[in-house]
Coordinates of C-alpha atoms (C1' of nucleotides) in Angstrom, one line a residue:
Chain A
X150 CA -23.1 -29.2 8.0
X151 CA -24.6 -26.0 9.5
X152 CA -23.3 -22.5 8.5
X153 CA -21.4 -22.1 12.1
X154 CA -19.8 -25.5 11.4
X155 CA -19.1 -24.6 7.6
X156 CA -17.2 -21.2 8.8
X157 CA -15.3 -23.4 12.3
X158 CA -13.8 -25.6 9.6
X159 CA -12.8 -23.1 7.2
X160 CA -10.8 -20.7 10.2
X161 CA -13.9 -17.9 9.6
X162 CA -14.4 -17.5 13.1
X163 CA -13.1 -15.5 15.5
X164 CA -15.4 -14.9 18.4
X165 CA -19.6 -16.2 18.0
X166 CA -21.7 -14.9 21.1
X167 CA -23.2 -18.1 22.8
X168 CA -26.6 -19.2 21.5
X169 CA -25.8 -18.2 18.3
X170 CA -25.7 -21.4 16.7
X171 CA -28.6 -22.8 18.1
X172 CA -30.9 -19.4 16.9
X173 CA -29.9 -20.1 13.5
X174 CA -30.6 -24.2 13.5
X175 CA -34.0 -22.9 15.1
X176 CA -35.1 -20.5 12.3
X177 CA -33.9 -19.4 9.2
X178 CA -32.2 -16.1 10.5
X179 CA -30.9 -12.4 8.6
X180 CA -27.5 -11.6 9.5
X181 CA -25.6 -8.8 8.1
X182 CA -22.4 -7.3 7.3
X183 CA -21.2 -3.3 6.8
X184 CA -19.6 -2.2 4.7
X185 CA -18.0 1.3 4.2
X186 CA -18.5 2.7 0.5
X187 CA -15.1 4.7 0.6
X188 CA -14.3 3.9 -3.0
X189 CA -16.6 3.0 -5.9
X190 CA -15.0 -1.1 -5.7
X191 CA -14.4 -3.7 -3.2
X192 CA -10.9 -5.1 -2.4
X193 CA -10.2 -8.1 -1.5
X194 CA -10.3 -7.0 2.1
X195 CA -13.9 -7.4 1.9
X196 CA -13.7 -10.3 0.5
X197 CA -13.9 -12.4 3.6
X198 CA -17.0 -10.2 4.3
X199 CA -18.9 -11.2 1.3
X200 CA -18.2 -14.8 1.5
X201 CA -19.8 -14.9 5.4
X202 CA -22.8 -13.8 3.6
X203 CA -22.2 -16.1 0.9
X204 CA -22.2 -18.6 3.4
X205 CA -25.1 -17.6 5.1
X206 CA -27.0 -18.0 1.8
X207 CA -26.2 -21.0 0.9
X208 CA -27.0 -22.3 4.4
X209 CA -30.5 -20.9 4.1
X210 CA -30.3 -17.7 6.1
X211 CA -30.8 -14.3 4.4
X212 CA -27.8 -12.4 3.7
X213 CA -28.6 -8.3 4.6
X214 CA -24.8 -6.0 3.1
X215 CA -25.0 -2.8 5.2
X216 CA -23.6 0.3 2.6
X217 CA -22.4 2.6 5.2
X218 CA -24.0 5.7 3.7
X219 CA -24.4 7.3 7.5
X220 CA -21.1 5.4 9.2
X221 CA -18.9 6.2 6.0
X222 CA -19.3 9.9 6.4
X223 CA -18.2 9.8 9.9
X224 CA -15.3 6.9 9.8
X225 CA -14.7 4.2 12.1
X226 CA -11.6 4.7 15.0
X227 CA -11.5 0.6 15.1
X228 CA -7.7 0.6 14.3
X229 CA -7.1 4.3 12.8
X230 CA -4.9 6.3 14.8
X231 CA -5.8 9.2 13.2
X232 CA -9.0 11.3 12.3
X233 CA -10.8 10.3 9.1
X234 CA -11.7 12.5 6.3
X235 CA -15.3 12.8 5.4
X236 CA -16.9 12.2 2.1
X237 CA -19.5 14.1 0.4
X238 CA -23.0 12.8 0.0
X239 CA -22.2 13.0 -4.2
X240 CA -19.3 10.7 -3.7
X241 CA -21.3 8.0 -1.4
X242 CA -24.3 7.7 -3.9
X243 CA -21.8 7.0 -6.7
X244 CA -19.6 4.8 -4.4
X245 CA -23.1 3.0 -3.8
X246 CA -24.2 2.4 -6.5
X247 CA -20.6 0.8 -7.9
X248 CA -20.6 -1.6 -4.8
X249 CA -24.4 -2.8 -5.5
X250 CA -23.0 -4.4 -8.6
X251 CA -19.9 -6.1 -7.3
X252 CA -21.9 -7.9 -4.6
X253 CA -24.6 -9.2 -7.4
X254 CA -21.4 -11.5 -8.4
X255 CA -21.7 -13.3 -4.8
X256 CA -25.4 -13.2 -3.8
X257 CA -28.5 -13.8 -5.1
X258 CA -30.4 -10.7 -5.5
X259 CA -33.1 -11.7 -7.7
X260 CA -34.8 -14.8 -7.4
X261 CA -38.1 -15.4 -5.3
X262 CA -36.6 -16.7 -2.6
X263 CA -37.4 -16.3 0.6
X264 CA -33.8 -16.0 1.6
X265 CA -33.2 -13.6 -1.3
X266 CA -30.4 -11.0 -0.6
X267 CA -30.5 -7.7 0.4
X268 CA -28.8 -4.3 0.0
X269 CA -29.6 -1.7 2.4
X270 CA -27.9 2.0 3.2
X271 CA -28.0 3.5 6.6
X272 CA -28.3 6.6 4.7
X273 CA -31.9 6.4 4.1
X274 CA -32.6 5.8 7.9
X275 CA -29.8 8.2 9.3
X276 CA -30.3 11.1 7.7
X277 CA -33.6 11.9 8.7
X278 CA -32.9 11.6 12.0
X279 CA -32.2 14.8 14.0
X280 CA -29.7 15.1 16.5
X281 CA -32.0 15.3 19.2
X282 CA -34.2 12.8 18.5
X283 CA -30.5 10.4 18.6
X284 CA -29.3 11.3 21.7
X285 CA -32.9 11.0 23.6
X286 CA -33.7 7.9 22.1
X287 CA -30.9 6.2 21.6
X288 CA -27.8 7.8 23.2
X289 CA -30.5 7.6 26.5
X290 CA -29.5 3.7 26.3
X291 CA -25.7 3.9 26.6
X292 CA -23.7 5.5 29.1
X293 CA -20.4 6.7 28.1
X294 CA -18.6 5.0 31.1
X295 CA -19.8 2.0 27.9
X296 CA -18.7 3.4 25.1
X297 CA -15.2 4.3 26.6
X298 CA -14.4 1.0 27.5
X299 CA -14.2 -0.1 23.8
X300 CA -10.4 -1.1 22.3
X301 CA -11.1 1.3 20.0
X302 CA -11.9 4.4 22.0
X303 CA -9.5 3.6 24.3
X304 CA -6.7 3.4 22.2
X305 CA -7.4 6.8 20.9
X306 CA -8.0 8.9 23.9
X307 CA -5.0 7.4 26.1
X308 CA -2.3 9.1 27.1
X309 CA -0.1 8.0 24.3
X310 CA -2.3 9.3 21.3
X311 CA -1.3 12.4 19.9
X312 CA -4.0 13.4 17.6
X313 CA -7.3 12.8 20.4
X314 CA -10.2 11.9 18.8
X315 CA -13.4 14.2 17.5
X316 CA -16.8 13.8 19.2
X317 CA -17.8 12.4 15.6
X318 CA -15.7 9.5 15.7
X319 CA -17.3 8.6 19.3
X320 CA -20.2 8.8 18.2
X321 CA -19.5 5.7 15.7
X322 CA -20.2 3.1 17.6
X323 CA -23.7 4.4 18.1
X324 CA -24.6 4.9 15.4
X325 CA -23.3 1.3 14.3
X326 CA -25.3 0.1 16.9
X327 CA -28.4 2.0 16.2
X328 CA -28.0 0.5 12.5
X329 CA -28.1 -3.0 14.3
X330 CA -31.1 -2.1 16.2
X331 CA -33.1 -0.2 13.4
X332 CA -32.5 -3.5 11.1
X333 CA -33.5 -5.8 14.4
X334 CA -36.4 -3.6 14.2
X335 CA -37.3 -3.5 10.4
X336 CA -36.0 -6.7 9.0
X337 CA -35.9 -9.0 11.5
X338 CA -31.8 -9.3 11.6
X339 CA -30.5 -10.6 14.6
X340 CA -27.0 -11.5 13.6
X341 CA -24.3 -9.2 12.9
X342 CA -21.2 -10.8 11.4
X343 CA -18.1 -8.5 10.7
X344 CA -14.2 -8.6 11.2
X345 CA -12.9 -9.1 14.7
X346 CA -11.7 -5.6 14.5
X347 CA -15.5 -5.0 14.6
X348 CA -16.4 -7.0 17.9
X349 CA -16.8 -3.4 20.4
X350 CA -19.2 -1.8 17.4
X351 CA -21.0 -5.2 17.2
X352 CA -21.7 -5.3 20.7
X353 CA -22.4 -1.3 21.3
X354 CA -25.7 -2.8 18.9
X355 CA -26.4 -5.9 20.8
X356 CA -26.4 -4.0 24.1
X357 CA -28.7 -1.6 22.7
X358 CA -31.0 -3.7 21.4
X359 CA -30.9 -5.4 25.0
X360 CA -31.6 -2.4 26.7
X361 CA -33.7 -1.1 24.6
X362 CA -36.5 -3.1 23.4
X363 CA -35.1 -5.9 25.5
X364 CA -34.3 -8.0 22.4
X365 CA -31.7 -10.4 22.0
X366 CA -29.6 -10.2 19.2
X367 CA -26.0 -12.3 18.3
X368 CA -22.2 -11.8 16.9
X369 CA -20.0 -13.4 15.1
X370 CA -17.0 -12.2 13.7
X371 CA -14.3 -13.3 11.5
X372 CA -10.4 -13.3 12.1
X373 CA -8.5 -10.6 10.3
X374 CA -6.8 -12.0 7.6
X375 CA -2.8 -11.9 8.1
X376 CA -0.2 -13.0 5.9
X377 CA 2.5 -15.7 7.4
X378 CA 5.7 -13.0 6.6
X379 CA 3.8 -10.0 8.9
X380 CA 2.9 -8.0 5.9
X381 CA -0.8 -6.7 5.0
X382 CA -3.3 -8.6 3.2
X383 CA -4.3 -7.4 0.0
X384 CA -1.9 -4.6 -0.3
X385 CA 1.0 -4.5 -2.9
X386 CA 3.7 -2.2 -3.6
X387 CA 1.2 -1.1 -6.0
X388 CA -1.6 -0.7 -3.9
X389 CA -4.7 -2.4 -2.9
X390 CA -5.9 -5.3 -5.0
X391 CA -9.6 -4.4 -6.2
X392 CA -12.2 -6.4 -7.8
X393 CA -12.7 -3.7 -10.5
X394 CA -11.6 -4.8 -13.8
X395 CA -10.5 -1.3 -13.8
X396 CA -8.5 -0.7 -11.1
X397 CA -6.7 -4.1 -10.7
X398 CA -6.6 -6.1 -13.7
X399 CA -7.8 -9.7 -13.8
X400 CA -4.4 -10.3 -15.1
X401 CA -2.4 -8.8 -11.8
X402 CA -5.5 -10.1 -9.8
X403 CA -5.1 -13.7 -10.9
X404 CA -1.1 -12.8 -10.0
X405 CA -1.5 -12.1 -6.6
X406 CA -3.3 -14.8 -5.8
X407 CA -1.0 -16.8 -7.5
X408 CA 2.2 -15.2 -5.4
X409 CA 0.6 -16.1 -2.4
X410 CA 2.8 -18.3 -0.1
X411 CA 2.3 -21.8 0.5
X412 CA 1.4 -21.0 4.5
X413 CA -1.1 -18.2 3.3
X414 CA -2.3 -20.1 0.3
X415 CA -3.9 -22.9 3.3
X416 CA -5.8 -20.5 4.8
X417 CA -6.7 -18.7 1.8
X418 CA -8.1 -21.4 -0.2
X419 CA -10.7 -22.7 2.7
X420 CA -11.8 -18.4 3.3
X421 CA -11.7 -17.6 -0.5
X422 CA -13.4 -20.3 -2.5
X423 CA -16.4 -23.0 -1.9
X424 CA -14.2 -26.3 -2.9
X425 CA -15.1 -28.5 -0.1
X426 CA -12.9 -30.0 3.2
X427 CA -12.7 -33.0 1.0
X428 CA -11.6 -31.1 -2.4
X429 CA -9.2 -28.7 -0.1
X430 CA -7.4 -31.2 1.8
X431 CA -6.8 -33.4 -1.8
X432 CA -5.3 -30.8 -2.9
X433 CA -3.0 -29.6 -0.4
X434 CA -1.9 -33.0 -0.1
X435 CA -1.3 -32.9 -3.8
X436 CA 0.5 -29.9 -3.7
X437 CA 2.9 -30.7 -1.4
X438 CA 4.1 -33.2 -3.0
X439 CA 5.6 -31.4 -5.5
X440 CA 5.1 -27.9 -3.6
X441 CA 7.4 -26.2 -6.9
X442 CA 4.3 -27.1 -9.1
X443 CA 1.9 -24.6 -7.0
X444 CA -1.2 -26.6 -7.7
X445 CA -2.5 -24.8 -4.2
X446 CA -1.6 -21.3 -5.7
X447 CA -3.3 -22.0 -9.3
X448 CA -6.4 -23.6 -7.4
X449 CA -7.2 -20.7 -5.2
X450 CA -6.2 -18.4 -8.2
X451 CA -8.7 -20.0 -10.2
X452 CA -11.1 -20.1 -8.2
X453 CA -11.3 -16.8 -7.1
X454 CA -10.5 -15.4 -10.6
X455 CA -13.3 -17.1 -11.9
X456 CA -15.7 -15.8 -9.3
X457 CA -14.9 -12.3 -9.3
X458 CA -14.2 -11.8 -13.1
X459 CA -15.2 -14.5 -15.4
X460 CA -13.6 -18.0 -16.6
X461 CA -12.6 -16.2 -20.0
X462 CA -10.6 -13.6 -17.5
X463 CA -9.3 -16.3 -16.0
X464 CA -7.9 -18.5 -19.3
X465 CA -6.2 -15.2 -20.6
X466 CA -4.7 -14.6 -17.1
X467 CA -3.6 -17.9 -17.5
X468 CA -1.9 -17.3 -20.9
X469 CA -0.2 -14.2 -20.6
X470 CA 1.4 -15.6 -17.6
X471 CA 2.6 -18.6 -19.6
X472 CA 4.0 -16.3 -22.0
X473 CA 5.1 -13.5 -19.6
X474 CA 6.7 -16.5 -17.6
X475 CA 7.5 -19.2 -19.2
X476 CA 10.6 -19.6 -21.4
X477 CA 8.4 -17.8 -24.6
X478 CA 11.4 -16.3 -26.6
X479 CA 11.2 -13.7 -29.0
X480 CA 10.4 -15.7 -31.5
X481 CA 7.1 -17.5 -30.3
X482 CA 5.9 -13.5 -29.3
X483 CA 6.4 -12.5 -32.9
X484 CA 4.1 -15.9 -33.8
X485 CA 1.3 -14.2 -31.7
X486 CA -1.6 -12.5 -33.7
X487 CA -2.0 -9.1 -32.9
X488 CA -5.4 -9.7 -30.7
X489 CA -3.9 -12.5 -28.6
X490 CA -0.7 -10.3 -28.2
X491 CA -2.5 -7.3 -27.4
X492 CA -4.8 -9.4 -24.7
X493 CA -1.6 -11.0 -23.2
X494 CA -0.2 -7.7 -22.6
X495 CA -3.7 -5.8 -21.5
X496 CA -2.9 -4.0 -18.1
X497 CA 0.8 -3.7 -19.3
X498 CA 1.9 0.2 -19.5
X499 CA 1.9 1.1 -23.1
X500 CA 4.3 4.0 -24.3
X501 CA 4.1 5.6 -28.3
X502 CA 6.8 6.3 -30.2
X503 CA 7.2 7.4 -33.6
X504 CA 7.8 4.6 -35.6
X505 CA 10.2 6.5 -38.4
X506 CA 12.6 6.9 -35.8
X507 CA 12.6 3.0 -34.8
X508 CA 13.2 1.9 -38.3
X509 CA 15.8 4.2 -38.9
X510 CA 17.6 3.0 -35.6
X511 CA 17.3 4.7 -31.9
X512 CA 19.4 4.9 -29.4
X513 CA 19.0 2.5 -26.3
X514 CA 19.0 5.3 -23.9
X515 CA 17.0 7.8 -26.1
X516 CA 14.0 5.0 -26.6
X517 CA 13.8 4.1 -23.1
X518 CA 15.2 7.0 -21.0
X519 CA 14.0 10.0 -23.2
X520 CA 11.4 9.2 -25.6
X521 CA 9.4 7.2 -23.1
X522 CA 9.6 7.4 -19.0
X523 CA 10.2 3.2 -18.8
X524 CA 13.1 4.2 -17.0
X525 CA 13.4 7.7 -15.1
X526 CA 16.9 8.7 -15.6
X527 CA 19.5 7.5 -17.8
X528 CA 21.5 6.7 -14.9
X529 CA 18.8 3.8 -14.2
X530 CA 19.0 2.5 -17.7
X531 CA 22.5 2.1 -17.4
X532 CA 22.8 0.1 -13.6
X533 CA 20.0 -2.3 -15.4
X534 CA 21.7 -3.0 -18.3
X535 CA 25.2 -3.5 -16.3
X536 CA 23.3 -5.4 -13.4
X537 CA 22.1 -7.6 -16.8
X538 CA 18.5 -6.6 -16.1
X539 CA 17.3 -5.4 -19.1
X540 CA 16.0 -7.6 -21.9
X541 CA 13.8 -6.2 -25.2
X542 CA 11.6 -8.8 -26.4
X543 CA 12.0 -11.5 -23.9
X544 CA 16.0 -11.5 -24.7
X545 CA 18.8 -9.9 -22.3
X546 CA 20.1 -6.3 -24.1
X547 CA 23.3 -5.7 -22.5
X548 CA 24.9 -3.0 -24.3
X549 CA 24.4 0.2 -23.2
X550 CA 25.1 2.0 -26.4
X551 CA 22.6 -0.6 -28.5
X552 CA 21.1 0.6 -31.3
X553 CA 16.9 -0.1 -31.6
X554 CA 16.1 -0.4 -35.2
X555 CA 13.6 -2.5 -37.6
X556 CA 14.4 -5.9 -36.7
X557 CA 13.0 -5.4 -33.0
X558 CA 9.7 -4.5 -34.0
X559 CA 7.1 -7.5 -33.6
X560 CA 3.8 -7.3 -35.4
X561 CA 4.5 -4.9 -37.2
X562 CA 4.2 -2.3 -34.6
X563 CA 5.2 -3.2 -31.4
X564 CA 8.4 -3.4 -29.0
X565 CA 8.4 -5.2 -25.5
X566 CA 10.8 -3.8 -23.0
X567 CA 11.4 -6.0 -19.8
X568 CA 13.1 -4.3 -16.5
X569 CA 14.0 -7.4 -14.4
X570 CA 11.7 -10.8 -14.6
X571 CA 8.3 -9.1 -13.6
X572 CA 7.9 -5.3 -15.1
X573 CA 7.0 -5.4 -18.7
X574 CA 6.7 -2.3 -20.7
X575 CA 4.8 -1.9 -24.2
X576 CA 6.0 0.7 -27.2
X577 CA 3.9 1.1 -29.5
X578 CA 4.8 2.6 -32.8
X579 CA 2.5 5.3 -34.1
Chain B
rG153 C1' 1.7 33.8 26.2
rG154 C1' 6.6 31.6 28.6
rG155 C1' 10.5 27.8 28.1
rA156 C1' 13.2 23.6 25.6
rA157 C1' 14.4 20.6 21.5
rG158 C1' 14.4 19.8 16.4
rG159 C1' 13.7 20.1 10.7
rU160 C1' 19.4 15.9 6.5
rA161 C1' 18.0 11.8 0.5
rC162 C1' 11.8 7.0 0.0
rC163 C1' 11.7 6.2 5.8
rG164 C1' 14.6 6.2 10.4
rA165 C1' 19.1 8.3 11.6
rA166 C1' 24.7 10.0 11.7
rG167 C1' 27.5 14.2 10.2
rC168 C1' 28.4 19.9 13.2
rG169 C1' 33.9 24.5 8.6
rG170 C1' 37.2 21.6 3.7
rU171 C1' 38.8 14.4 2.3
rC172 C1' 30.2 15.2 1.9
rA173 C1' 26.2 13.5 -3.3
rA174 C1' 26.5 13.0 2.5
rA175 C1' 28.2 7.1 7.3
rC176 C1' 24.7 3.3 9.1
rG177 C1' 19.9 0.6 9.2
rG178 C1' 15.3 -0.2 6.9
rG179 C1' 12.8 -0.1 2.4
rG180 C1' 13.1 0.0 -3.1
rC181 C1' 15.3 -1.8 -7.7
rA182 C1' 18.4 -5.4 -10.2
rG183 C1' 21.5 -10.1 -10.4
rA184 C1' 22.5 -15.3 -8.5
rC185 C1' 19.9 -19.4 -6.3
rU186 C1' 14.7 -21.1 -6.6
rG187 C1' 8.8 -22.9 -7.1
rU188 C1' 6.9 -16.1 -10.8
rA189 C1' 7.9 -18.4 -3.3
rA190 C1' 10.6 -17.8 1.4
rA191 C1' 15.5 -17.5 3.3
rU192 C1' 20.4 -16.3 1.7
rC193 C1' 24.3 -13.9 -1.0
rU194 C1' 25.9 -9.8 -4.6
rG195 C1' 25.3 -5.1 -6.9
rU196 C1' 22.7 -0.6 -6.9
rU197 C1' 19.7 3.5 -4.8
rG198 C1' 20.1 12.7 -7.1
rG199 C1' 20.8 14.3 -12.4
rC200 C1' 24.0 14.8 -16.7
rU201 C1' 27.1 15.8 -22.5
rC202 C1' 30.0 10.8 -16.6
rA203 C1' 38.0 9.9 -14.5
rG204 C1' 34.5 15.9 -15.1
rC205 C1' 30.2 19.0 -14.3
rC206 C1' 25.3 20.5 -12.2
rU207 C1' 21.4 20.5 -8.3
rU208 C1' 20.6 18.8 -3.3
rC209 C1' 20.8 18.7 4.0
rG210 C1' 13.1 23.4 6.1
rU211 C1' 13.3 28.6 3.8
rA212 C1' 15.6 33.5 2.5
rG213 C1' 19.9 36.1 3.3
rG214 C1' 24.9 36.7 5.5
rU215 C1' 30.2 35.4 7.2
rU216 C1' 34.3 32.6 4.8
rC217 C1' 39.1 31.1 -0.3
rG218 C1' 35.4 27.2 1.1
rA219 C1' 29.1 25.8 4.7
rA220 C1' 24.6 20.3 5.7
rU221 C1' 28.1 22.2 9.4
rC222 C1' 28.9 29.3 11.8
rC223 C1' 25.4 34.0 12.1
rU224 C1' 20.4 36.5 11.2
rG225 C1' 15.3 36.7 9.7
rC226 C1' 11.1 33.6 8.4
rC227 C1' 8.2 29.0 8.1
rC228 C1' 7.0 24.3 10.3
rU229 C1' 7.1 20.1 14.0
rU230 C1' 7.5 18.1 18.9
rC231 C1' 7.8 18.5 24.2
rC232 C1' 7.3 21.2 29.0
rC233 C1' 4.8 25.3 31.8
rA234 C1' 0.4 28.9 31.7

RNA sequence: GGGAAGGUACCGAAGCGGUCAAACGGGGCAGACUGUAAAUCUGUUGGCUCAGCCUUCGUAGGUUCGAAUCCUGCCCUUCCCA
């Protein structure tokens, strides 16, 4: 199976410019794919980035990420409706560097070869190029009736957008292309791949290279990934999941994937892992069986999980879920030692309190409403505990006056406080 | 520079002198059901020393027994004309 019929199967691709294919069963090709270093981590919005060029790898081409150095600083229009803000040349370089070691964990960077990986910043090209010298030897190429015809630009200068659109955010699609070209030039790439939101920018480079060193270069581009209820990929009320251990813990980034719906989870599973059409359709046939099981979810969970953080991430995901889930009660979380019980609840907010005043009996309201911020107001506290929602140490609490005293505390030193099924709260006593 | 409209809780949006901590919708949170899902149903959604009190309707003052509601200044937003 070729890499275009490896992504067709899989639901990776969105639009291909014709004669792609049969360039890449010719010769073994470089394609790349851009990214912008806005933070110092991926999200899992890239994630469908990374695993074209995984792809591509594995099929024998060369994979070439783009760290948007250059674009980054001006900010792509494709689907903003308003102006970006820019970003120092300090924070790129860190950004960078952060990004460089997330993508080690998909591609092959090291070994001889010849389709060996490659990171490259349009930085180092772009920033020693003068104005001038751009817009004679490039901008020359492109007429503006061109670049105004883009989705993108369009969008943003019609008569219904309010904010217009700076001369700098124009310019972006030249300079995209102009990275297309310069890597056409230096590196032999003749593929761009991208999302489909990416498809004007993608071709601003293929024209160029067309007109001007009369080159022919190709596209492809990738669906953008929706989920079945409307909502965005890869966001939760808490943000965007990352693949920084920091940001996102493996923990709430094996959860998400396990949340996923069984529609989504489909799609997911062929996009997000490298389990084969064979594996993949086994178990979705499997799952559906007995869809309240999830074997689809924990799969692509798995699978993922392992990839990005490490099967020992994984396992303890898998474990604290079983005991944040499962019908643990308080007396299996007391039979925890410490270190499993601290690792179960890693990623869980922790709050201190002074563990004289436990023993010697607290009020509900003062330990949870006053001594730490679990709850906000007392006035919360007291709609959970009526609306039954409050349980300490995996059992129900239901009297608003309660007392807290010795016989709560697990391990010696610890108190678990539960608002609803899913937010669990950790105090500590110091 | 001239003219018009408007700023209400997380968001949208009613209210236009007392019965307003403020309708309604969305969102959030919690409960039931369930598959840690979706859909649905229920409760809740300013704070507190909680049948009462305090702080909130852009902001600062004023009128009034009483103001989100009336008046004045200021700030900001949007639209139309130049």
């Amino acid at each position: 199976m070729n890499f275009v019929e490896e992504l067709t199967w899989r639901g990776m691709i969105h639009d291909i410019m014709p004669g792609t294919e049969e360039l890449m069963e010719k010769e073994m090709i470089s394609a790349y794919v851009g990214i912008d270093p806005t933070a110092d981590s991926l999200h899992i919005g890239h994630l469908v980035g990374v695993m074209m060029l995984k792809h591509l790898q594995l099929s024998g081409h060369r994979p070439l990420a783009l760290v948007g150095g250059a674009t980054g600083m001006i900010g792509d229009p494709s689907g903003k409706s308003a102006e970006r803000n820019l970003l120092d040349e300090e924070t790129l370089r860190h950004n960078q560097n952060a990004l460089k070691a997330q993508l080690a964990k998909f591609l092959d960077f090291e070994s001889e070869i010849p389709n060996k990986a490659e990171i490259v910043n349009n930085y180092d090209w772009m920033s020693n190029f003068s104005f001038l010298d751009f817009i004679r030897d490039i901008g020359k190429h492109i007429t503006v009736n061109y670049m105004m015809s883009k989705e993108s630009v369009k969008k943003r200068i019609g008569a219904d957008s309010k904010t217009g659109m700076s001369f700098t955010e124009f310019s972006y699609q030249l300079v995209q292309g102009y990275d297309f070209l310069h890597l056409y030039n230096e590196k032999n790439c003749k593929v761009q791949m991208g999302g489909a939101d990416q498809w004007g920018n993608i071709t601003t480079g293929t024209e160029l290279i067309r007109r001007k060193v009369q080159g022919e270069a190709f596209a492809i581009t990738c669906p953008l990934i929706t989920k079945a209820d409307g909502g965005k990929f890869g966001k939760t009320e808490s943000g965007n999941i990352w693949l920084d251990p920091e940001r996102t813990t493996p923990y709430a980034f094996y959860q998400f994937w396990l949340n996923v719906s069984d529609e989504d989870a489909k799609k997911y599973i062929k996009i997000f892992t490298l389990l084969s059409k064979d594996e993949i359709d086994n178990i979705i046939a499997e799952h559906f069986k007995e869809p309240g099981f999830r074997l689809l979810q924990k799969k692509l969970a798995e699978e993922i999980t392992v990839m990005v953080h490490s099967r020992d991430e994984y396992e303890m995901a898998v474990k604290a879920s079983k005991i944040l889930f499962g019908k643990a009660t308080s007396d299996e979380l007391s039979k925890l030692n410490e270190a499993t019980f601290l690792a179960v609840f890693d990623g869980v907010p922790v709050f201190e309190v002074n563990k004289s005043e436990v023993e010697a009996g607290i009020h509900i309201m003062e330990l949870l409403a006053d001594k730490t911020t679990i709850f906000p107001s007392k006035g919360e506290l007291k709609r959970t505990i009526k609306g039954n929602g409050l349980s300490i140490n995996k059992e129900k609490f239901t009297d608003e006056n309660g007392i807290v005293d010795s016989k709560y505390i697990i391990n010696k030193k610890y108190i678990l406080a539960q608002k609803g099924k899913k937010n669990y709260f950790l105090i500590t006593l110091v």
